[in-house]
């Protein structure tokens, strides 16, 4: 399967690409198998993702996915953005080749990491040190499971990072 017209459009003209100074939340995602890396930064105003930027090192699909994830998340509430799925992103891109479907999950997981980082900072629970990866912090944090979807999340989290339900 070739890239769709929509994927090519996002590849040629990626939306919201670049760095953000002093973001409210940062997500850093990587796939150890293909080596692709995505960083997503967000600025939140009154529970709405007001600004979003991405930096992606990886395949064409990962770049198009990052651009589409940013497009879909911008202007959404935190809970709405938590409901964005890899399947939705792939559909909005007019489909992805089978081997590239994991790229859409990487983009969405990275967005959700950025939101989780924002929520943690807001609650003052975890201050992310610059040199630390978010995954390392959460791995050392006591975890619980969401009663709705069973995803693991740091103890005392207010929102499940997978299904977006309020659990606090
Ligand atoms: Fe792995 Fe694109 S090939 S994220």
PDB file of N, CA and C in Angstrom, residues 44-127:
ATOM      1  N   UNK A  44      -1.538  24.622  27.652  1.00  0.00           N
ATOM      2  CA  UNK A  44      -2.949  24.411  27.978  1.00  0.00           C
ATOM      3  C   UNK A  44      -3.520  25.677  28.603  1.00  0.00           C
ATOM      4  N   UNK A  45      -4.697  26.078  28.088  1.00  0.00           N
ATOM      5  CA  UNK A  45      -5.387  27.239  28.678  1.00  0.00           C
ATOM      6  C   UNK A  45      -6.794  26.820  29.021  1.00  0.00           C
ATOM      7  N   UNK A  46      -7.155  26.945  30.282  1.00  0.00           N
ATOM      8  CA  UNK A  46      -8.498  26.586  30.748  1.00  0.00           C
ATOM      9  C   UNK A  46      -8.938  25.228  30.226  1.00  0.00           C
ATOM     10  N   UNK A  47      -8.077  24.238  30.445  1.00  0.00           N
ATOM     11  CA  UNK A  47      -8.368  22.830  30.118  1.00  0.00           C
ATOM     12  C   UNK A  47      -8.381  22.537  28.613  1.00  0.00           C
ATOM     13  N   UNK A  48      -7.966  23.520  27.802  1.00  0.00           N
ATOM     14  CA  UNK A  48      -7.956  23.302  26.347  1.00  0.00           C
ATOM     15  C   UNK A  48      -6.520  23.360  25.819  1.00  0.00           C
ATOM     16  N   UNK A  49      -6.198  22.455  24.914  1.00  0.00           N
ATOM     17  CA  UNK A  49      -4.861  22.478  24.305  1.00  0.00           C
ATOM     18  C   UNK A  49      -4.814  23.651  23.337  1.00  0.00           C
ATOM     19  N   UNK A  50      -4.156  24.695  23.772  1.00  0.00           N
ATOM     20  CA  UNK A  50      -4.161  25.951  23.041  1.00  0.00           C
ATOM     21  C   UNK A  50      -3.073  25.962  21.968  1.00  0.00           C
ATOM     22  N   UNK A  51      -1.936  25.326  22.318  1.00  0.00           N
ATOM     23  CA  UNK A  51      -0.818  25.263  21.370  1.00  0.00           C
ATOM     24  C   UNK A  51      -0.193  23.888  21.461  1.00  0.00           C
ATOM     25  N   UNK A  52       0.309  23.405  20.344  1.00  0.00           N
ATOM     26  CA  UNK A  52       0.962  22.085  20.338  1.00  0.00           C
ATOM     27  C   UNK A  52       2.050  22.098  19.272  1.00  0.00           C
ATOM     28  N   UNK A  53       3.170  21.486  19.586  1.00  0.00           N
ATOM     29  CA  UNK A  53       4.288  21.402  18.635  1.00  0.00           C
ATOM     30  C   UNK A  53       4.847  19.982  18.671  1.00  0.00           C
ATOM     31  N   UNK A  54       5.396  19.569  17.569  1.00  0.00           N
ATOM     32  CA  UNK A  54       6.066  18.267  17.579  1.00  0.00           C
ATOM     33  C   UNK A  54       7.415  18.346  16.886  1.00  0.00           C
ATOM     34  N   UNK A  55       8.303  17.465  17.332  1.00  0.00           N
ATOM     35  CA  UNK A  55       9.578  17.243  16.647  1.00  0.00           C
ATOM     36  C   UNK A  55       9.697  15.742  16.454  1.00  0.00           C
ATOM     37  N   UNK A  56       9.884  15.321  15.228  1.00  0.00           N
ATOM     38  CA  UNK A  56       9.896  13.891  14.937  1.00  0.00           C
ATOM     39  C   UNK A  56      11.131  13.523  14.135  1.00  0.00           C
ATOM     40  N   UNK A  57      11.807  12.480  14.619  1.00  0.00           N
ATOM     41  CA  UNK A  57      12.910  11.906  13.861  1.00  0.00           C
ATOM     42  C   UNK A  57      12.470  10.503  13.481  1.00  0.00           C
ATOM     43  N   UNK A  58      12.162  10.290  12.210  1.00  0.00           N
ATOM     44  CA  UNK A  58      11.714   8.963  11.851  1.00  0.00           C
ATOM     45  C   UNK A  58      11.140   8.901  10.451  1.00  0.00           C
ATOM     46  N   UNK A  59      10.323   7.895  10.254  1.00  0.00           N
ATOM     47  CA  UNK A  59       9.794   7.604   8.918  1.00  0.00           C
ATOM     48  C   UNK A  59       8.767   8.663   8.497  1.00  0.00           C
ATOM     49  N   UNK A  60       8.417   8.629   7.217  1.00  0.00           N
ATOM     50  CA  UNK A  60       7.423   9.555   6.690  1.00  0.00           C
ATOM     51  C   UNK A  60       6.097   9.430   7.404  1.00  0.00           C
ATOM     52  N   UNK A  61       5.704   8.197   7.707  1.00  0.00           N
ATOM     53  CA  UNK A  61       4.422   7.983   8.387  1.00  0.00           C
ATOM     54  C   UNK A  61       4.448   8.622   9.773  1.00  0.00           C
ATOM     55  N   UNK A  62       5.565   8.506  10.480  1.00  0.00           N
ATOM     56  CA  UNK A  62       5.657   9.082  11.827  1.00  0.00           C
ATOM     57  C   UNK A  62       5.524  10.607  11.758  1.00  0.00           C
ATOM     58  N   UNK A  63       6.078  11.219  10.715  1.00  0.00           N
ATOM     59  CA  UNK A  63       5.978  12.680  10.566  1.00  0.00           C
ATOM     60  C   UNK A  63       4.529  13.080  10.243  1.00  0.00           C
ATOM     61  N   UNK A  64       3.910  12.359   9.306  1.00  0.00           N
ATOM     62  CA  UNK A  64       2.513  12.660   8.964  1.00  0.00           C
ATOM     63  C   UNK A  64       1.593  12.422  10.150  1.00  0.00           C
ATOM     64  N   UNK A  65       1.867  11.345  10.904  1.00  0.00           N
ATOM     65  CA  UNK A  65       1.070  11.036  12.099  1.00  0.00           C
ATOM     66  C   UNK A  65       1.207  12.159  13.125  1.00  0.00           C
ATOM     67  N   UNK A  66       2.440  12.613  13.367  1.00  0.00           N
ATOM     68  CA  UNK A  66       2.666  13.676  14.347  1.00  0.00           C
ATOM     69  C   UNK A  66       1.896  14.929  13.956  1.00  0.00           C
ATOM     70  N   UNK A  67       1.935  15.247  12.662  1.00  0.00           N
ATOM     71  CA  UNK A  67       1.238  16.425  12.165  1.00  0.00           C
ATOM     72  C   UNK A  67      -0.274  16.274  12.359  1.00  0.00           C
ATOM     73  N   UNK A  68      -0.803  15.094  12.064  1.00  0.00           N
ATOM     74  CA  UNK A  68      -2.247  14.855  12.219  1.00  0.00           C
ATOM     75  C   UNK A  68      -2.638  14.851  13.694  1.00  0.00           C
ATOM     76  N   UNK A  69      -1.809  14.245  14.552  1.00  0.00           N
ATOM     77  CA  UNK A  69      -2.099  14.230  15.990  1.00  0.00           C
ATOM     78  C   UNK A  69      -2.189  15.672  16.505  1.00  0.00           C
ATOM     79  N   UNK A  70      -1.247  16.505  16.081  1.00  0.00           N
ATOM     80  CA  UNK A  70      -1.243  17.908  16.521  1.00  0.00           C
ATOM     81  C   UNK A  70      -2.498  18.620  16.018  1.00  0.00           C
ATOM     82  N   UNK A  71      -2.846  18.367  14.761  1.00  0.00           N
ATOM     83  CA  UNK A  71      -4.053  18.962  14.168  1.00  0.00           C
ATOM     84  C   UNK A  71      -5.305  18.569  14.954  1.00  0.00           C
ATOM     85  N   UNK A  72      -5.399  17.282  15.281  1.00  0.00           N
ATOM     86  CA  UNK A  72      -6.591  16.775  15.972  1.00  0.00           C
ATOM     87  C   UNK A  72      -6.660  17.268  17.420  1.00  0.00           C
ATOM     88  N   UNK A  73      -5.498  17.394  18.074  1.00  0.00           N
ATOM     89  CA  UNK A  73      -5.487  17.727  19.509  1.00  0.00           C
ATOM     90  C   UNK A  73      -5.684  19.223  19.755  1.00  0.00           C
ATOM     91  N   UNK A  74      -5.241  20.037  18.813  1.00  0.00           N
ATOM     92  CA  UNK A  74      -5.307  21.489  19.011  1.00  0.00           C
ATOM     93  C   UNK A  74      -6.765  21.945  19.156  1.00  0.00           C
ATOM     94  N   UNK A  75      -7.031  22.686  20.228  1.00  0.00           N
ATOM     95  CA  UNK A  75      -8.384  23.196  20.465  1.00  0.00           C
ATOM     96  C   UNK A  75      -9.282  22.224  21.216  1.00  0.00           C
ATOM     97  N   UNK A  76      -8.768  21.022  21.491  1.00  0.00           N
ATOM     98  CA  UNK A  76      -9.562  20.029  22.224  1.00  0.00           C
ATOM     99  C   UNK A  76      -9.345  20.192  23.735  1.00  0.00           C
ATOM    100  N   UNK A  77     -10.334  19.739  24.518  1.00  0.00           N
ATOM    101  CA  UNK A  77     -10.122  19.675  25.968  1.00  0.00           C
ATOM    102  C   UNK A  77      -9.167  18.515  26.250  1.00  0.00           C
ATOM    103  N   UNK A  78      -8.640  18.516  27.481  1.00  0.00           N
ATOM    104  CA  UNK A  78      -7.733  17.438  27.878  1.00  0.00           C
ATOM    105  C   UNK A  78      -8.426  16.077  27.734  1.00  0.00           C
ATOM    106  N   UNK A  79      -9.663  15.993  28.212  1.00  0.00           N
ATOM    107  CA  UNK A  79     -10.375  14.707  28.149  1.00  0.00           C
ATOM    108  C   UNK A  79     -10.618  14.286  26.698  1.00  0.00           C
ATOM    109  N   UNK A  80     -10.962  15.251  25.831  1.00  0.00           N
ATOM    110  CA  UNK A  80     -11.181  14.911  24.411  1.00  0.00           C
ATOM    111  C   UNK A  80      -9.878  14.426  23.774  1.00  0.00           C
ATOM    112  N   UNK A  81      -8.788  15.100  24.106  1.00  0.00           N
ATOM    113  CA  UNK A  81      -7.502  14.715  23.522  1.00  0.00           C
ATOM    114  C   UNK A  81      -7.074  13.323  24.008  1.00  0.00           C
ATOM    115  N   UNK A  82      -7.458  12.989  25.239  1.00  0.00           N
ATOM    116  CA  UNK A  82      -7.132  11.654  25.751  1.00  0.00           C
ATOM    117  C   UNK A  82      -7.891  10.568  25.000  1.00  0.00           C
ATOM    118  N   UNK A  83      -8.982  10.947  24.345  1.00  0.00           N
ATOM    119  CA  UNK A  83      -9.779   9.959  23.607  1.00  0.00           C
ATOM    120  C   UNK A  83      -9.323   9.794  22.159  1.00  0.00           C
ATOM    121  N   UNK A  84      -8.336  10.574  21.728  1.00  0.00           N
ATOM    122  CA  UNK A  84      -7.795  10.385  20.371  1.00  0.00           C
ATOM    123  C   UNK A  84      -7.048   9.053  20.347  1.00  0.00           C
ATOM    124  N   UNK A  85      -7.325   8.249  19.356  1.00  0.00           N
ATOM    125  CA  UNK A  85      -6.695   6.926  19.267  1.00  0.00           C
ATOM    126  C   UNK A  85      -5.843   6.813  17.998  1.00  0.00           C
ATOM    127  N   UNK A  86      -4.965   5.835  18.008  1.00  0.00           N
ATOM    128  CA  UNK A  86      -4.147   5.550  16.833  1.00  0.00           C
ATOM    129  C   UNK A  86      -5.022   5.209  15.631  1.00  0.00           C
ATOM    130  N   UNK A  87      -6.132   4.517  15.896  1.00  0.00           N
ATOM    131  CA  UNK A  87      -7.044   4.122  14.819  1.00  0.00           C
ATOM    132  C   UNK A  87      -7.648   5.369  14.155  1.00  0.00           C
ATOM    133  N   UNK A  88      -8.060   6.329  15.000  1.00  0.00           N
ATOM    134  CA  UNK A  88      -8.645   7.558  14.470  1.00  0.00           C
ATOM    135  C   UNK A  88      -7.622   8.299  13.617  1.00  0.00           C
ATOM    136  N   UNK A  89      -6.394   8.402  14.123  1.00  0.00           N
ATOM    137  CA  UNK A  89      -5.350   9.131  13.383  1.00  0.00           C
ATOM    138  C   UNK A  89      -5.106   8.467  12.026  1.00  0.00           C
ATOM    139  N   UNK A  90      -5.012   7.138  12.024  1.00  0.00           N
ATOM    140  CA  UNK A  90      -4.791   6.411  10.764  1.00  0.00           C
ATOM    141  C   UNK A  90      -5.966   6.641   9.813  1.00  0.00           C
ATOM    142  N   UNK A  91      -7.187   6.636  10.344  1.00  0.00           N
ATOM    143  CA  UNK A  91      -8.367   6.872   9.492  1.00  0.00           C
ATOM    144  C   UNK A  91      -8.349   8.279   8.908  1.00  0.00           C
ATOM    145  N   UNK A  92      -8.028   9.262   9.767  1.00  0.00           N
ATOM    146  CA  UNK A  92      -8.004  10.662   9.307  1.00  0.00           C
ATOM    147  C   UNK A  92      -6.943  10.879   8.232  1.00  0.00           C
ATOM    148  N   UNK A  93      -5.917  10.010   8.259  1.00  0.00           N
ATOM    149  CA  UNK A  93      -4.854  10.126   7.249  1.00  0.00           C
ATOM    150  C   UNK A  93      -5.188   9.329   5.989  1.00  0.00           C
ATOM    151  N   UNK A  94      -6.401   8.795   5.936  1.00  0.00           N
ATOM    152  CA  UNK A  94      -6.802   8.028   4.751  1.00  0.00           C
ATOM    153  C   UNK A  94      -6.167   6.654   4.731  1.00  0.00           C
ATOM    154  N   UNK A  95      -5.794   6.162   5.927  1.00  0.00           N
ATOM    155  CA  UNK A  95      -5.182   4.832   6.035  1.00  0.00           C
ATOM    156  C   UNK A  95      -3.673   4.909   6.000  1.00  0.00           C
ATOM    157  N   UNK A  96      -3.033   3.884   6.579  1.00  0.00           N
ATOM    158  CA  UNK A  96      -1.569   3.785   6.583  1.00  0.00           C
ATOM    159  C   UNK A  96      -1.198   2.380   6.106  1.00  0.00           C
ATOM    160  N   UNK A  97      -0.042   2.226   5.476  1.00  0.00           N
ATOM    161  CA  UNK A  97       0.392   0.875   5.129  1.00  0.00           C
ATOM    162  C   UNK A  97       0.458   0.022   6.405  1.00  0.00           C
ATOM    163  N   UNK A  98       0.174  -1.262   6.273  1.00  0.00           N
ATOM    164  CA  UNK A  98       0.109  -2.157   7.432  1.00  0.00           C
ATOM    165  C   UNK A  98       1.359  -2.044   8.331  1.00  0.00           C
ATOM    166  N   UNK A  99       2.515  -1.970   7.691  1.00  0.00           N
ATOM    167  CA  UNK A  99       3.765  -1.913   8.459  1.00  0.00           C
ATOM    168  C   UNK A  99       3.953  -0.592   9.200  1.00  0.00           C
ATOM    169  N   UNK A 100       3.146   0.397   8.865  1.00  0.00           N
ATOM    170  CA  UNK A 100       3.286   1.728   9.480  1.00  0.00           C
ATOM    171  C   UNK A 100       2.181   2.018  10.498  1.00  0.00           C
ATOM    172  N   UNK A 101       1.327   1.034  10.748  1.00  0.00           N
ATOM    173  CA  UNK A 101       0.221   1.301  11.678  1.00  0.00           C
ATOM    174  C   UNK A 101       0.736   1.626  13.080  1.00  0.00           C
ATOM    175  N   UNK A 102       1.871   1.033  13.461  1.00  0.00           N
ATOM    176  CA  UNK A 102       2.410   1.323  14.802  1.00  0.00           C
ATOM    177  C   UNK A 102       2.817   2.793  14.932  1.00  0.00           C
ATOM    178  N   UNK A 103       3.089   3.459  13.798  1.00  0.00           N
ATOM    179  CA  UNK A 103       3.479   4.877  13.842  1.00  0.00           C
ATOM    180  C   UNK A 103       2.340   5.712  14.443  1.00  0.00           C
ATOM    181  N   UNK A 104       1.096   5.355  14.126  1.00  0.00           N
ATOM    182  CA  UNK A 104      -0.028   6.149  14.643  1.00  0.00           C
ATOM    183  C   UNK A 104      -0.156   5.955  16.156  1.00  0.00           C
ATOM    184  N   UNK A 105       0.125   4.734  16.632  1.00  0.00           N
ATOM    185  CA  UNK A 105       0.081   4.519  18.087  1.00  0.00           C
ATOM    186  C   UNK A 105       1.198   5.290  18.782  1.00  0.00           C
ATOM    187  N   UNK A 106       2.372   5.327  18.156  1.00  0.00           N
ATOM    188  CA  UNK A 106       3.490   6.069  18.763  1.00  0.00           C
ATOM    189  C   UNK A 106       3.126   7.550  18.905  1.00  0.00           C
ATOM    190  N   UNK A 107       2.513   8.118  17.868  1.00  0.00           N
ATOM    191  CA  UNK A 107       2.126   9.537  17.920  1.00  0.00           C
ATOM    192  C   UNK A 107       1.119   9.812  19.016  1.00  0.00           C
ATOM    193  N   UNK A 108       0.113   8.955  19.119  1.00  0.00           N
ATOM    194  CA  UNK A 108      -0.942   9.165  20.117  1.00  0.00           C
ATOM    195  C   UNK A 108      -0.401   8.908  21.529  1.00  0.00           C
ATOM    196  N   UNK A 109       0.404   7.873  21.686  1.00  0.00           N
ATOM    197  CA  UNK A 109       0.981   7.610  23.013  1.00  0.00           C
ATOM    198  C   UNK A 109       1.828   8.801  23.466  1.00  0.00           C
ATOM    199  N   UNK A 110       2.534   9.417  22.529  1.00  0.00           N
ATOM    200  CA  UNK A 110       3.387  10.564  22.886  1.00  0.00           C
ATOM    201  C   UNK A 110       2.529  11.758  23.286  1.00  0.00           C
ATOM    202  N   UNK A 111       1.440  11.977  22.567  1.00  0.00           N
ATOM    203  CA  UNK A 111       0.501  13.041  22.960  1.00  0.00           C
ATOM    204  C   UNK A 111      -0.007  12.778  24.387  1.00  0.00           C
ATOM    205  N   UNK A 112      -0.371  11.559  24.674  1.00  0.00           N
ATOM    206  CA  UNK A 112      -0.915  11.236  25.996  1.00  0.00           C
ATOM    207  C   UNK A 112       0.150  11.383  27.091  1.00  0.00           C
ATOM    208  N   UNK A 113       1.419  11.119  26.737  1.00  0.00           N
ATOM    209  CA  UNK A 113       2.498  11.363  27.707  1.00  0.00           C
ATOM    210  C   UNK A 113       2.623  12.852  28.012  1.00  0.00           C
ATOM    211  N   UNK A 114       2.469  13.676  26.980  1.00  0.00           N
ATOM    212  CA  UNK A 114       2.543  15.138  27.182  1.00  0.00           C
ATOM    213  C   UNK A 114       1.407  15.595  28.094  1.00  0.00           C
ATOM    214  N   UNK A 115       0.217  15.042  27.895  1.00  0.00           N
ATOM    215  CA  UNK A 115      -0.923  15.411  28.737  1.00  0.00           C
ATOM    216  C   UNK A 115      -0.703  14.937  30.167  1.00  0.00           C
ATOM    217  N   UNK A 116      -0.175  13.731  30.305  1.00  0.00           N
ATOM    218  CA  UNK A 116       0.084  13.211  31.651  1.00  0.00           C
ATOM    219  C   UNK A 116       1.124  14.087  32.363  1.00  0.00           C
ATOM    220  N   UNK A 117       2.137  14.504  31.612  1.00  0.00           N
ATOM    221  CA  UNK A 117       3.155  15.391  32.193  1.00  0.00           C
ATOM    222  C   UNK A 117       2.511  16.708  32.636  1.00  0.00           C
ATOM    223  N   UNK A 118       1.622  17.255  31.794  1.00  0.00           N
ATOM    224  CA  UNK A 118       0.916  18.491  32.153  1.00  0.00           C
ATOM    225  C   UNK A 118       0.105  18.298  33.448  1.00  0.00           C
ATOM    226  N   UNK A 119      -0.641  17.194  33.515  1.00  0.00           N
ATOM    227  CA  UNK A 119      -1.488  16.960  34.693  1.00  0.00           C
ATOM    228  C   UNK A 119      -0.635  16.772  35.949  1.00  0.00           C
ATOM    229  N   UNK A 120       0.472  16.064  35.806  1.00  0.00           N
ATOM    230  CA  UNK A 120       1.357  15.845  36.953  1.00  0.00           C
ATOM    231  C   UNK A 120       1.951  17.163  37.449  1.00  0.00           C
ATOM    232  N   UNK A 121       2.388  17.986  36.510  1.00  0.00           N
ATOM    233  CA  UNK A 121       2.956  19.289  36.902  1.00  0.00           C
ATOM    234  C   UNK A 121       1.894  20.152  37.582  1.00  0.00           C
ATOM    235  N   UNK A 122       0.694  20.128  37.010  1.00  0.00           N
ATOM    236  CA  UNK A 122      -0.399  20.955  37.537  1.00  0.00           C
ATOM    237  C   UNK A 122      -0.720  20.567  38.973  1.00  0.00           C
ATOM    238  N   UNK A 123      -0.728  19.272  39.215  1.00  0.00           N
ATOM    239  CA  UNK A 123      -1.046  18.782  40.558  1.00  0.00           C
ATOM    240  C   UNK A 123       0.158  18.877  41.487  1.00  0.00           C
ATOM    241  N   UNK A 124       1.320  19.214  40.920  1.00  0.00           N
ATOM    242  CA  UNK A 124       2.533  19.328  41.731  1.00  0.00           C
ATOM    243  C   UNK A 124       3.031  17.988  42.226  1.00  0.00           C
ATOM    244  N   UNK A 125       2.593  16.908  41.576  1.00  0.00           N
ATOM    245  CA  UNK A 125       3.015  15.587  42.054  1.00  0.00           C
ATOM    246  C   UNK A 125       4.412  15.209  41.591  1.00  0.00           C
ATOM    247  N   UNK A 126       4.662  15.424  40.309  1.00  0.00           N
ATOM    248  CA  UNK A 126       5.971  15.036  39.780  1.00  0.00           C
ATOM    249  C   UNK A 126       6.544  16.222  39.023  1.00  0.00           C
ATOM    250  N   UNK A 127       7.683  16.695  39.425  1.00  0.00           N
ATOM    251  CA  UNK A 127       8.356  17.711  38.626  1.00  0.00           C
ATOM    252  C   UNK A 127       9.374  16.969  37.793  1.00  0.00           C
TER     253      UNK A 127
END
